[in-house]
PDB file of C-alpha atoms in Angstrom:
ATOM      1  CA  MET A1167     115.982 127.961 106.766  1.00 74.00           C
ATOM      2  CA  ILE A1168     119.138 129.566 108.081  1.00 77.00           C
ATOM      3  CA  ASP A1169     120.205 129.847 104.702  1.00 76.00           C
ATOM      4  CA  ILE A1170     117.360 132.023 103.153  1.00 78.00           C
ATOM      5  CA  ILE A1171     117.531 133.554 106.822  1.00 79.00           C
ATOM      6  CA  PHE A1172     121.082 134.365 106.864  1.00 77.00           C
ATOM      7  CA  GLY A1173     121.169 135.113 102.880  1.00 79.00           C
ATOM      8  CA  HIS A1174     118.200 137.545 103.467  1.00 85.00           C
ATOM      9  CA  TYR A1175     118.181 139.091 106.793  1.00 87.00           C
ATOM     10  CA  ASN A1176     120.036 142.540 105.204  1.00 88.00           C
ATOM     11  CA  TYR A1177     116.830 143.007 102.907  1.00 90.00           C
ATOM     12  CA  TRP A1178     113.909 142.347 105.443  1.00 91.00           C
ATOM     13  CA  ILE A1179     116.081 145.330 108.324  1.00 92.00           C
ATOM     14  CA  VAL A1180     115.811 147.488 105.342  1.00 92.00           C
ATOM     15  CA  ILE A1181     111.886 146.872 104.302  1.00 93.00           C
ATOM     16  CA  PHE A1182     111.631 147.537 108.355  1.00 93.00           C
ATOM     17  CA  LEU A1183     113.554 151.154 108.082  1.00 93.00           C
ATOM     18  CA  MET A1184     111.427 151.665 104.423  1.00 93.00           C
ATOM     19  CA  MET A1185     108.178 150.940 106.560  1.00 93.00           C
ATOM     20  CA  ALA A1186     108.941 152.994 109.691  1.00 92.00           C
ATOM     21  CA  GLY A1187     109.478 156.002 106.952  1.00 93.00           C
ATOM     22  CA  PHE A1188     106.467 154.898 104.752  1.00 93.00           C
ATOM     23  CA  TYR A1189     104.776 154.831 108.606  1.00 92.00           C
ATOM     24  CA  THR A1190     106.160 158.146 109.319  1.00 91.00           C
ATOM     25  CA  VAL A1191     104.971 160.051 105.903  1.00 91.00           C
ATOM     26  CA  ILE A1192     101.399 158.528 106.609  1.00 90.00           C
ATOM     27  CA  SER A1193     100.671 158.571 110.305  1.00 88.00           C
ATOM     28  CA  ARG A1194     101.521 161.674 111.337  1.00 84.00           C
ATOM     29  CA  GLY A1195     100.876 165.092 111.125  1.00 84.00           C
ATOM     30  CA  ASN A1196     103.828 167.442 111.230  1.00 88.00           C
ATOM     31  CA  LEU A1197     104.928 168.934 107.793  1.00 90.00           C
ATOM     32  CA  ILE A1198     108.856 168.922 109.147  1.00 90.00           C
ATOM     33  CA  LYS A1199     108.237 165.000 110.357  1.00 90.00           C
ATOM     34  CA  LYS A1200     106.881 163.913 107.559  1.00 91.00           C
ATOM     35  CA  ILE A1201     109.690 165.156 105.273  1.00 92.00           C
ATOM     36  CA  ALA A1202     112.241 163.351 107.516  1.00 91.00           C
ATOM     37  CA  GLY A1203     110.394 160.334 107.068  1.00 92.00           C
ATOM     38  CA  LEU A1204     110.363 160.395 103.778  1.00 92.00           C
ATOM     39  CA  ASN A1205     114.531 161.072 104.195  1.00 92.00           C
ATOM     40  CA  ILE A1206     114.215 157.530 105.235  1.00 92.00           C
ATOM     41  CA  PHE A1207     112.510 156.081 102.965  1.00 94.00           C
ATOM     42  CA  GLN A1208     114.615 157.179 100.406  1.00 93.00           C
ATOM     43  CA  THR A1209     118.421 156.394 102.670  1.00 92.00           C
ATOM     44  CA  SER A1210     116.624 152.559 103.185  1.00 92.00           C
ATOM     45  CA  VAL A1211     116.218 152.212  99.429  1.00 93.00           C
ATOM     46  CA  PHE A1212     119.863 152.941  98.788  1.00 93.00           C
ATOM     47  CA  LEU A1213     120.520 150.097 101.503  1.00 92.00           C
ATOM     48  CA  LEU A1214     118.283 148.262  99.198  1.00 92.00           C
ATOM     49  CA  TYR A1215     120.228 149.103  96.368  1.00 91.00           C
ATOM     50  CA  ILE A1216     123.625 148.815  97.676  1.00 91.00           C
ATOM     51  CA  SER A1217     122.883 145.535  99.290  1.00 90.00           C
ATOM     52  CA  ILE A1218     122.310 144.090  96.300  1.00 89.00           C
ATOM     53  CA  GLY A1219     125.680 145.609  94.250  1.00 88.00           C
ATOM     54  CA  TYR A1220     127.549 143.749  97.298  1.00 88.00           C
ATOM     55  CA  VAL A1221     129.439 140.912  96.518  1.00 87.00           C
ATOM     56  CA  SER A1222     131.086 138.281  99.574  1.00 82.00           C
ATOM     57  CA  GLU A1223     135.130 138.390 100.702  1.00 81.00           C
ATOM     58  CA  GLY A1224     134.880 141.436  97.422  1.00 82.00           C
ATOM     59  CA  THR A1225     136.302 145.069  97.841  1.00 85.00           C
ATOM     60  CA  THR A1226     135.858 148.866  96.656  1.00 87.00           C
ATOM     61  CA  PRO A1227     135.236 149.133  93.124  1.00 87.00           C
ATOM     62  CA  ILE A1228     139.104 150.715  92.639  1.00 87.00           C
ATOM     63  CA  ILE A1229     141.074 148.695  90.379  1.00 86.00           C
ATOM     64  CA  ALA A1230     144.289 147.408  92.591  1.00 84.00           C
ATOM     65  CA  GLU A1231     146.775 144.881  92.659  1.00 83.00           C
ATOM     66  CA  GLY A1232     146.085 141.710  94.472  1.00 83.00           C
ATOM     67  CA  PHE A1233     142.596 142.223  93.634  1.00 84.00           C
ATOM     68  CA  THR A1234     140.026 139.985  91.747  1.00 82.00           C
ATOM     69  CA  LYS A1235     136.663 140.821  93.745  1.00 84.00           C
ATOM     70  CA  TYR A1236     134.455 144.088  93.371  1.00 87.00           C
ATOM     71  CA  SER A1237     131.519 144.846  94.300  1.00 88.00           C
ATOM     72  CA  ASN A1238     129.353 145.976  91.320  1.00 88.00           C
ATOM     73  CA  PRO A1239     129.939 149.502  90.874  1.00 89.00           C
ATOM     74  CA  LEU A1240     126.633 150.139  88.830  1.00 90.00           C
ATOM     75  CA  PRO A1241     124.113 150.871  91.664  1.00 90.00           C
ATOM     76  CA  HIS A1242     127.217 152.867  93.645  1.00 91.00           C
ATOM     77  CA  VAL A1243     126.587 155.093  90.665  1.00 91.00           C
ATOM     78  CA  LEU A1244     123.122 155.192  90.719  1.00 90.00           C
ATOM     79  CA  ILE A1245     122.806 155.492  94.547  1.00 92.00           C
ATOM     80  CA  LEU A1246     124.980 158.911  94.015  1.00 91.00           C
ATOM     81  CA  THR A1247     123.425 160.184  91.842  1.00 90.00           C
ATOM     82  CA  ALA A1248     119.460 159.459  94.143  1.00 91.00           C
ATOM     83  CA  ILE A1249     121.616 160.693  96.873  1.00 92.00           C
ATOM     84  CA  VAL A1250     122.350 164.241  95.613  1.00 90.00           C
ATOM     85  CA  VAL A1251     118.107 164.436  93.846  1.00 91.00           C
ATOM     86  CA  SER A1252     116.372 163.105  96.978  1.00 92.00           C
ATOM     87  CA  VAL A1253     118.618 166.430  99.338  1.00 92.00           C
ATOM     88  CA  SER A1254     117.124 168.384  95.614  1.00 93.00           C
ATOM     89  CA  THR A1255     113.652 166.624  96.761  1.00 92.00           C
ATOM     90  CA  ILE A1256     114.145 167.522 100.465  1.00 93.00           C
ATOM     91  CA  ALA A1257     115.210 171.750  99.895  1.00 93.00           C
ATOM     92  CA  LEU A1258     112.458 171.913  97.588  1.00 93.00           C
ATOM     93  CA  GLY A1259     110.065 170.220 100.320  1.00 93.00           C
ATOM     94  CA  LEU A1260     111.395 172.071 103.379  1.00 92.00           C
ATOM     95  CA  ALA A1261     110.468 175.132 100.923  1.00 92.00           C
ATOM     96  CA  LEU A1262     107.044 174.314 100.611  1.00 92.00           C
ATOM     97  CA  VAL A1263     107.056 174.276 104.297  1.00 92.00           C
ATOM     98  CA  VAL A1264     107.861 177.419 104.819  1.00 90.00           C
ATOM     99  CA  ARG A1265     105.317 178.706 102.430  1.00 89.00           C
ATOM    100  CA  ILE A1266     103.073 176.613 104.065  1.00 90.00           C
ATOM    101  CA  LYS A1267     104.504 178.565 107.496  1.00 89.00           C
ATOM    102  CA  GLU A1268     104.170 181.763 105.944  1.00 87.00           C
ATOM    103  CA  ALA A1269     100.742 181.291 104.528  1.00 87.00           C
ATOM    104  CA  TYR A1270      99.309 179.205 107.349  1.00 88.00           C
ATOM    105  CA  GLY A1271     100.739 179.936 110.342  1.00 86.00           C
ATOM    106  CA  THR A1272     100.552 176.719 110.847  1.00 86.00           C
ATOM    107  CA  ILE A1273     102.751 173.078 109.455  1.00 87.00           C
ATOM    108  CA  GLU A1274     100.194 170.606 111.682  1.00 87.00           C
ATOM    109  CA  GLU A1275      98.420 169.083 108.240  1.00 85.00           C
ATOM    110  CA  ASP A1276      95.148 168.850 110.266  1.00 86.00           C
ATOM    111  CA  GLU A1277      94.926 172.697 111.833  1.00 87.00           C
ATOM    112  CA  ILE A1278      95.685 173.745 107.266  1.00 88.00           C
ATOM    113  CA  HIS A1279      92.936 171.667 106.619  1.00 87.00           C
ATOM    114  CA  GLU A1280      90.831 173.105 108.990  1.00 88.00           C
ATOM    115  CA  GLN A1281      91.604 176.755 107.805  1.00 88.00           C
ATOM    116  CA  ASP A1282      90.355 175.555 104.125  1.00 87.00           C
ATOM    117  CA  MET A1283      87.358 173.918 105.115  1.00 87.00           C
ATOM    118  CA  SER A1284      86.315 177.511 107.395  1.00 85.00           C
ATOM    119  CA  LEU A1285      86.977 179.641 104.195  1.00 76.00           C
TER     120      LEU A1285
ATOM    121  CA  MET B1237     141.917 131.126 103.578  1.00 52.00           C
ATOM    122  CA  LYS B1238     140.899 130.993 107.311  1.00 61.00           C
ATOM    123  CA  ASN B1239     142.043 134.463 107.358  1.00 70.00           C
ATOM    124  CA  ILE B1240     139.000 135.076 104.803  1.00 69.00           C
ATOM    125  CA  THR B1241     136.019 133.053 106.228  1.00 77.00           C
ATOM    126  CA  VAL B1242     136.937 135.533 109.403  1.00 81.00           C
ATOM    127  CA  THR B1243     137.009 138.550 107.485  1.00 77.00           C
ATOM    128  CA  VAL B1244     133.503 137.782 106.190  1.00 76.00           C
ATOM    129  CA  LEU B1245     132.026 137.383 109.781  1.00 82.00           C
ATOM    130  CA  ILE B1246     133.761 140.458 111.376  1.00 84.00           C
ATOM    131  CA  ASP B1247     131.706 142.038 108.021  1.00 81.00           C
ATOM    132  CA  ALA B1248     128.474 139.940 108.910  1.00 83.00           C
ATOM    133  CA  LEU B1249     128.591 140.806 112.354  1.00 87.00           C
ATOM    134  CA  ILE B1250     129.561 145.148 112.203  1.00 89.00           C
ATOM    135  CA  ASP B1251     126.374 145.486 108.932  1.00 87.00           C
ATOM    136  CA  ILE B1252     124.115 143.282 111.857  1.00 89.00           C
ATOM    137  CA  THR B1253     125.222 146.052 114.611  1.00 91.00           C
ATOM    138  CA  LEU B1254     124.776 148.662 112.222  1.00 91.00           C
ATOM    139  CA  LEU B1255     121.513 147.667 111.465  1.00 91.00           C
ATOM    140  CA  ALA B1256     120.319 147.237 114.378  1.00 92.00           C
ATOM    141  CA  PHE B1257     120.798 151.490 115.308  1.00 93.00           C
ATOM    142  CA  LEU B1258     119.565 152.054 112.044  1.00 92.00           C
ATOM    143  CA  ALA B1259     116.156 149.812 113.423  1.00 93.00           C
ATOM    144  CA  ILE B1260     116.553 151.705 116.852  1.00 94.00           C
ATOM    145  CA  THR B1261     116.709 155.176 115.022  1.00 93.00           C
ATOM    146  CA  ALA B1262     113.879 154.897 113.362  1.00 92.00           C
ATOM    147  CA  ILE B1263     111.926 153.907 116.089  1.00 93.00           C
ATOM    148  CA  ALA B1264     112.973 156.555 117.812  1.00 93.00           C
ATOM    149  CA  ILE B1265     112.320 159.570 115.063  1.00 91.00           C
ATOM    150  CA  ILE B1266     108.327 157.588 114.633  1.00 89.00           C
ATOM    151  CA  HIS B1267     108.254 158.084 119.056  1.00 88.00           C
ATOM    152  CA  MET B1268     109.967 161.386 119.529  1.00 87.00           C
ATOM    153  CA  ARG B1269     107.911 164.389 119.469  1.00 87.00           C
ATOM    154  CA  ASN B1270     110.842 167.280 119.685  1.00 90.00           C
ATOM    155  CA  LEU B1271     111.430 168.405 115.787  1.00 90.00           C
ATOM    156  CA  PHE B1272     114.668 168.783 116.684  1.00 91.00           C
ATOM    157  CA  VAL B1273     115.199 166.006 118.055  1.00 92.00           C
ATOM    158  CA  ILE B1274     113.906 164.280 115.532  1.00 92.00           C
ATOM    159  CA  ILE B1275     116.481 166.005 112.807  1.00 92.00           C
ATOM    160  CA  MET B1276     119.106 165.213 115.326  1.00 93.00           C
ATOM    161  CA  LEU B1277     118.732 161.082 115.107  1.00 93.00           C
ATOM    162  CA  PHE B1278     117.817 161.466 110.643  1.00 93.00           C
ATOM    163  CA  GLY B1279     121.599 162.735 111.243  1.00 92.00           C
ATOM    164  CA  ILE B1280     122.566 159.703 113.349  1.00 93.00           C
ATOM    165  CA  PHE B1281     120.656 157.563 111.122  1.00 93.00           C
ATOM    166  CA  SER B1282     122.104 159.216 107.815  1.00 93.00           C
ATOM    167  CA  LEU B1283     125.596 158.902 109.111  1.00 93.00           C
ATOM    168  CA  HIS B1284     125.056 155.257 110.500  1.00 92.00           C
ATOM    169  CA  SER B1285     123.924 154.452 107.078  1.00 92.00           C
ATOM    170  CA  ALA B1286     126.356 156.008 105.598  1.00 93.00           C
ATOM    171  CA  GLY B1287     128.993 153.557 107.576  1.00 92.00           C
ATOM    172  CA  LEU B1288     127.073 150.869 106.598  1.00 92.00           C
ATOM    173  CA  PHE B1289     127.622 151.773 102.669  1.00 92.00           C
ATOM    174  CA  VAL B1290     131.623 151.501 103.611  1.00 91.00           C
ATOM    175  CA  VAL B1291     130.911 147.659 104.908  1.00 89.00           C
ATOM    176  CA  MET B1292     129.302 147.013 102.046  1.00 88.00           C
ATOM    177  CA  ASP B1293     132.171 148.119  99.502  1.00 87.00           C
ATOM    178  CA  ALA B1294     130.633 151.478  98.253  1.00 88.00           C
ATOM    179  CA  ALA B1295     133.175 154.135  99.537  1.00 89.00           C
ATOM    180  CA  ASP B1296     131.835 156.928  97.220  1.00 90.00           C
ATOM    181  CA  VAL B1297     128.835 156.128  98.236  1.00 91.00           C
ATOM    182  CA  ALA B1298     129.184 156.482 102.020  1.00 92.00           C
ATOM    183  CA  PHE B1299     131.827 159.723 101.071  1.00 91.00           C
ATOM    184  CA  THR B1300     128.307 161.322  99.843  1.00 90.00           C
ATOM    185  CA  GLU B1301     126.119 160.212 102.238  1.00 91.00           C
ATOM    186  CA  ALA B1302     128.085 161.393 105.067  1.00 92.00           C
ATOM    187  CA  ALA B1303     128.265 165.047 103.639  1.00 91.00           C
ATOM    188  CA  VAL B1304     124.998 165.485 101.334  1.00 89.00           C
ATOM    189  CA  GLY B1305     122.545 163.046 103.674  1.00 85.00           C
ATOM    190  CA  ALA B1306     123.898 163.534 107.035  1.00 88.00           C
ATOM    191  CA  GLY B1307     125.333 166.664 106.160  1.00 90.00           C
ATOM    192  CA  ILE B1308     123.407 169.765 103.748  1.00 92.00           C
ATOM    193  CA  SER B1309     119.791 167.534 105.221  1.00 91.00           C
ATOM    194  CA  THR B1310     120.544 167.905 108.607  1.00 92.00           C
ATOM    195  CA  VAL B1311     121.448 171.332 107.682  1.00 93.00           C
ATOM    196  CA  LEU B1312     118.836 172.252 105.764  1.00 92.00           C
ATOM    197  CA  MET B1313     115.797 171.017 108.652  1.00 92.00           C
ATOM    198  CA  LEU B1314     117.555 172.561 110.814  1.00 92.00           C
ATOM    199  CA  ALA B1315     117.506 175.810 108.936  1.00 91.00           C
ATOM    200  CA  THR B1316     113.650 175.225 108.508  1.00 90.00           C
ATOM    201  CA  LEU B1317     112.789 174.519 111.817  1.00 90.00           C
ATOM    202  CA  ALA B1318     114.824 178.088 112.671  1.00 89.00           C
ATOM    203  CA  LEU B1319     111.987 179.426 110.278  1.00 87.00           C
ATOM    204  CA  THR B1320     109.074 178.150 111.236  1.00 85.00           C
ATOM    205  CA  LYS B1321     110.077 178.346 115.039  1.00 82.00           C
ATOM    206  CA  ASN B1322     107.706 175.316 115.847  1.00 73.00           C
ATOM    207  CA  HIS B1323     109.662 172.896 117.765  1.00 77.00           C
ATOM    208  CA  GLU B1324     107.127 170.546 119.117  1.00 79.00           C
ATOM    209  CA  GLU B1325     104.817 167.942 116.955  1.00 76.00           C
ATOM    210  CA  LYS B1326     101.087 168.242 118.135  1.00 76.00           C
ATOM    211  CA  LYS B1327      99.936 164.738 119.568  1.00 74.00           C
ATOM    212  CA  PRO B1328      98.100 163.069 116.892  1.00 68.00           C
ATOM    213  CA  PRO B1329      94.181 162.876 117.531  1.00 64.00           C
ATOM    214  CA  HIS B1330      93.715 158.752 117.867  1.00 65.00           C
ATOM    215  CA  HIS B1331      96.415 156.060 117.351  1.00 67.00           C
ATOM    216  CA  ALA B1332      96.862 155.545 113.752  1.00 70.00           C
ATOM    217  CA  ARG B1333      95.340 152.114 113.221  1.00 84.00           C
ATOM    218  CA  LEU B1334      94.855 152.224 109.296  1.00 87.00           C
ATOM    219  CA  PRO B1335      98.597 153.246 108.183  1.00 87.00           C
ATOM    220  CA  LEU B1336      99.759 150.645 110.542  1.00 89.00           C
ATOM    221  CA  LEU B1337      97.598 148.408 108.358  1.00 91.00           C
ATOM    222  CA  VAL B1338      98.638 149.737 105.143  1.00 91.00           C
ATOM    223  CA  VAL B1339     102.158 149.537 106.345  1.00 91.00           C
ATOM    224  CA  LEU B1340     101.471 145.523 107.319  1.00 93.00           C
ATOM    225  CA  ILE B1341     100.267 144.832 103.867  1.00 94.00           C
ATOM    226  CA  THR B1342     103.527 147.150 102.170  1.00 93.00           C
ATOM    227  CA  GLY B1343     105.993 145.197 104.108  1.00 93.00           C
ATOM    228  CA  GLY B1344     104.295 141.875 104.582  1.00 93.00           C
ATOM    229  CA  ALA B1345     103.983 142.253 100.292  1.00 94.00           C
ATOM    230  CA  LEU B1346     107.923 143.182 100.222  1.00 92.00           C
ATOM    231  CA  VAL B1347     109.123 140.452 102.510  1.00 90.00           C
ATOM    232  CA  TYR B1348     107.542 137.934 100.239  1.00 92.00           C
ATOM    233  CA  GLY B1349     108.794 139.005  97.101  1.00 89.00           C
ATOM    234  CA  THR B1350     112.312 139.065  98.331  1.00 87.00           C
ATOM    235  CA  TYR B1351     112.028 135.737  99.011  1.00 85.00           C
ATOM    236  CA  ASP B1352     113.207 135.477  94.696  1.00 83.00           C
ATOM    237  CA  ILE B1353     116.704 138.072  95.112  1.00 84.00           C
ATOM    238  CA  PRO B1354     119.342 136.172  95.670  1.00 86.00           C
ATOM    239  CA  SER B1355     121.142 135.531  98.635  1.00 85.00           C
ATOM    240  CA  PHE B1356     122.854 138.833 100.341  1.00 84.00           C
ATOM    241  CA  GLY B1357     126.553 138.835  98.903  1.00 80.00           C
ATOM    242  CA  ASP B1358     125.973 136.282  95.979  1.00 82.00           C
ATOM    243  CA  PRO B1359     129.016 136.976  92.690  1.00 82.00           C
ATOM    244  CA  MET B1360     126.736 135.026  90.574  1.00 84.00           C
ATOM    245  CA  SER B1361     123.645 136.854  90.799  1.00 85.00           C
ATOM    246  CA  PRO B1362     122.168 138.233  87.900  1.00 84.00           C
ATOM    247  CA  ALA B1363     123.178 141.932  89.407  1.00 83.00           C
ATOM    248  CA  GLN B1364     126.435 140.780  88.674  1.00 85.00           C
ATOM    249  CA  GLN B1365     126.222 139.253  85.370  1.00 85.00           C
ATOM    250  CA  HIS B1366     125.293 141.983  82.949  1.00 82.00           C
ATOM    251  CA  VAL B1367     127.338 144.745  82.030  1.00 84.00           C
ATOM    252  CA  LYS B1368     129.558 144.875  85.732  1.00 84.00           C
ATOM    253  CA  PRO B1369     132.394 142.658  84.069  1.00 85.00           C
ATOM    254  CA  HIS B1370     132.323 144.840  81.352  1.00 85.00           C
ATOM    255  CA  TYR B1371     132.974 147.312  83.572  1.00 86.00           C
ATOM    256  CA  ILE B1372     135.658 145.742  85.992  1.00 84.00           C
ATOM    257  CA  GLU B1373     137.688 144.158  82.835  1.00 84.00           C
ATOM    258  CA  ARG B1374     137.685 147.058  79.872  1.00 85.00           C
ATOM    259  CA  SER B1375     137.069 150.608  81.821  1.00 83.00           C
ATOM    260  CA  ILE B1376     140.775 151.118  83.012  1.00 83.00           C
ATOM    261  CA  GLU B1377     141.548 150.905  79.626  1.00 85.00           C
ATOM    262  CA  GLU B1378     139.342 152.530  77.705  1.00 85.00           C
ATOM    263  CA  THR B1379     138.914 155.814  80.454  1.00 84.00           C
ATOM    264  CA  GLY B1380     141.551 155.374  82.114  1.00 84.00           C
ATOM    265  CA  VAL B1381     140.201 155.799  85.471  1.00 84.00           C
ATOM    266  CA  ALA B1382     141.440 153.231  88.029  1.00 84.00           C
ATOM    267  CA  ASN B1383     138.167 153.885  90.393  1.00 87.00           C
ATOM    268  CA  ILE B1384     135.706 151.961  88.080  1.00 86.00           C
ATOM    269  CA  VAL B1385     132.632 154.087  89.766  1.00 87.00           C
ATOM    270  CA  THR B1386     134.220 157.366  88.709  1.00 87.00           C
ATOM    271  CA  ALA B1387     134.074 155.813  84.777  1.00 87.00           C
ATOM    272  CA  VAL B1388     130.901 154.946  84.932  1.00 86.00           C
ATOM    273  CA  LEU B1389     129.706 158.040  86.532  1.00 86.00           C
ATOM    274  CA  ALA B1390     131.498 160.427  84.027  1.00 85.00           C
ATOM    275  CA  SER B1391     132.068 158.482  81.232  1.00 85.00           C
ATOM    276  CA  TYR B1392     129.234 155.803  80.952  1.00 86.00           C
ATOM    277  CA  ARG B1393     126.817 157.341  82.026  1.00 85.00           C
ATOM    278  CA  GLY B1394     127.604 161.018  81.900  1.00 86.00           C
ATOM    279  CA  TYR B1395     124.235 162.222  80.508  1.00 88.00           C
ATOM    280  CA  ASP B1396     123.214 160.656  83.672  1.00 85.00           C
ATOM    281  CA  THR B1397     125.484 162.782  85.630  1.00 86.00           C
ATOM    282  CA  LEU B1398     124.122 165.716  83.598  1.00 89.00           C
ATOM    283  CA  GLY B1399     120.309 165.188  84.013  1.00 89.00           C
ATOM    284  CA  GLU B1400     121.564 164.577  87.864  1.00 89.00           C
ATOM    285  CA  VAL B1401     122.049 168.057  87.299  1.00 91.00           C
ATOM    286  CA  THR B1402     119.475 169.470  85.700  1.00 92.00           C
ATOM    287  CA  VAL B1403     117.052 168.100  88.761  1.00 91.00           C
ATOM    288  CA  ILE B1404     119.548 170.482  90.792  1.00 92.00           C
ATOM    289  CA  PHE B1405     119.115 173.181  88.695  1.00 93.00           C
ATOM    290  CA  THR B1406     115.620 172.697  88.937  1.00 93.00           C
ATOM    291  CA  ALA B1407     115.142 172.114  92.379  1.00 92.00           C
ATOM    292  CA  GLY B1408     117.556 175.732  93.115  1.00 91.00           C
ATOM    293  CA  ILE B1409     114.791 177.306  90.877  1.00 93.00           C
ATOM    294  CA  GLY B1410     112.056 176.349  92.550  1.00 92.00           C
ATOM    295  CA  VAL B1411     113.327 177.263  96.266  1.00 91.00           C
ATOM    296  CA  MET B1412     114.768 180.934  95.131  1.00 90.00           C
ATOM    297  CA  LEU B1413     111.063 180.902  93.656  1.00 89.00           C
ATOM    298  CA  LEU B1414     108.825 180.080  96.881  1.00 87.00           C
ATOM    299  CA  ILE B1415     111.251 181.260  99.885  1.00 85.00           C
ATOM    300  CA  GLY B1416     113.647 184.305  97.796  1.00 78.00           C
ATOM    301  CA  GLY B1417     110.766 186.613  97.287  1.00 73.00           C
ATOM    302  CA  ARG B1418     110.677 186.233 101.094  1.00 69.00           C
ATOM    303  CA  LEU B1419     113.335 188.616 102.366  1.00 65.00           C
ATOM    304  CA  LEU B1420     112.030 191.021  99.782  1.00 69.00           C
ATOM    305  CA  ARG B1421     108.679 191.214 100.927  1.00 71.00           C
ATOM    306  CA  ARG B1422     109.845 191.799 104.506  1.00 70.00           C
ATOM    307  CA  LYS B1423     111.817 194.962 103.451  1.00 70.00           C
ATOM    308  CA  LYS B1424     108.645 196.268 101.557  1.00 73.00           C
ATOM    309  CA  GLN B1425     106.664 195.573 104.322  1.00 74.00           C
ATOM    310  CA  GLU B1426     109.330 197.809 106.344  1.00 72.00           C
ATOM    311  CA  ASP B1427     109.607 200.045 104.050  1.00 73.00           C
ATOM    312  CA  ASP B1428     105.568 200.975 103.823  1.00 69.00           C
TER     313      ASP B1428
END
């Protein structure tokens, strides 16, 4: 039992963060806050990947004398790509928010919905 | 040997502290309604996760997260806040039960899934077996780069990085199409 807790608490807290982001995305109507939630979700996925690549007593994967244990470089590379992609998606999402504000005069989801309905 | 145990314990302590900070920040983001505060908290969240990446031996990821995640994302969000001039989130009309239920079920399923994942930091886990030994042993003679992450990024998986550039390019075009014409339109209106 102690083994499971000590070996998995990292994943559990990461899942908690993921769900906090997910909750913000689906329960709040403000578009900027939704994007902040999406960002939290993405960051916690990064944390999950890096956790899987971690080796205890290991070191950063840069070859140097005196070290034999390195953490897995492959998740690091994938997440480097993912971080940049996440900024691209955030930039696009925020540009959409700016356009929605121009077109509807609000960034609250329910007000946008009302305006659509009254057309 | 004793030194190594102490290092592992210190690592675990820093790890738990940073994870707790992250959890507190995430809860604060859910509760806050002032958008400026939310964006600043988000910057803090990114910075803490960058710290966590350092603890988990991912220095390159930490650099990128601190520069791109905490820096550029926060600036972009602040710019959006300035453009939309909306500083306060509306109070949600009712207590959201359904989202909470969905989140609890999803989270429960994910936690159940973690029981099959090998322990945190296990050097014998399947993720450490497949291509990792090849990268660690051969990358310096095959690419001549001491930093394995750089070797994989630019050499072994160079096409991935090319794809990444394509994504940034597409997003850039998208942003320009969406709000690039804004200033021109406004100028036209002023001229008319």
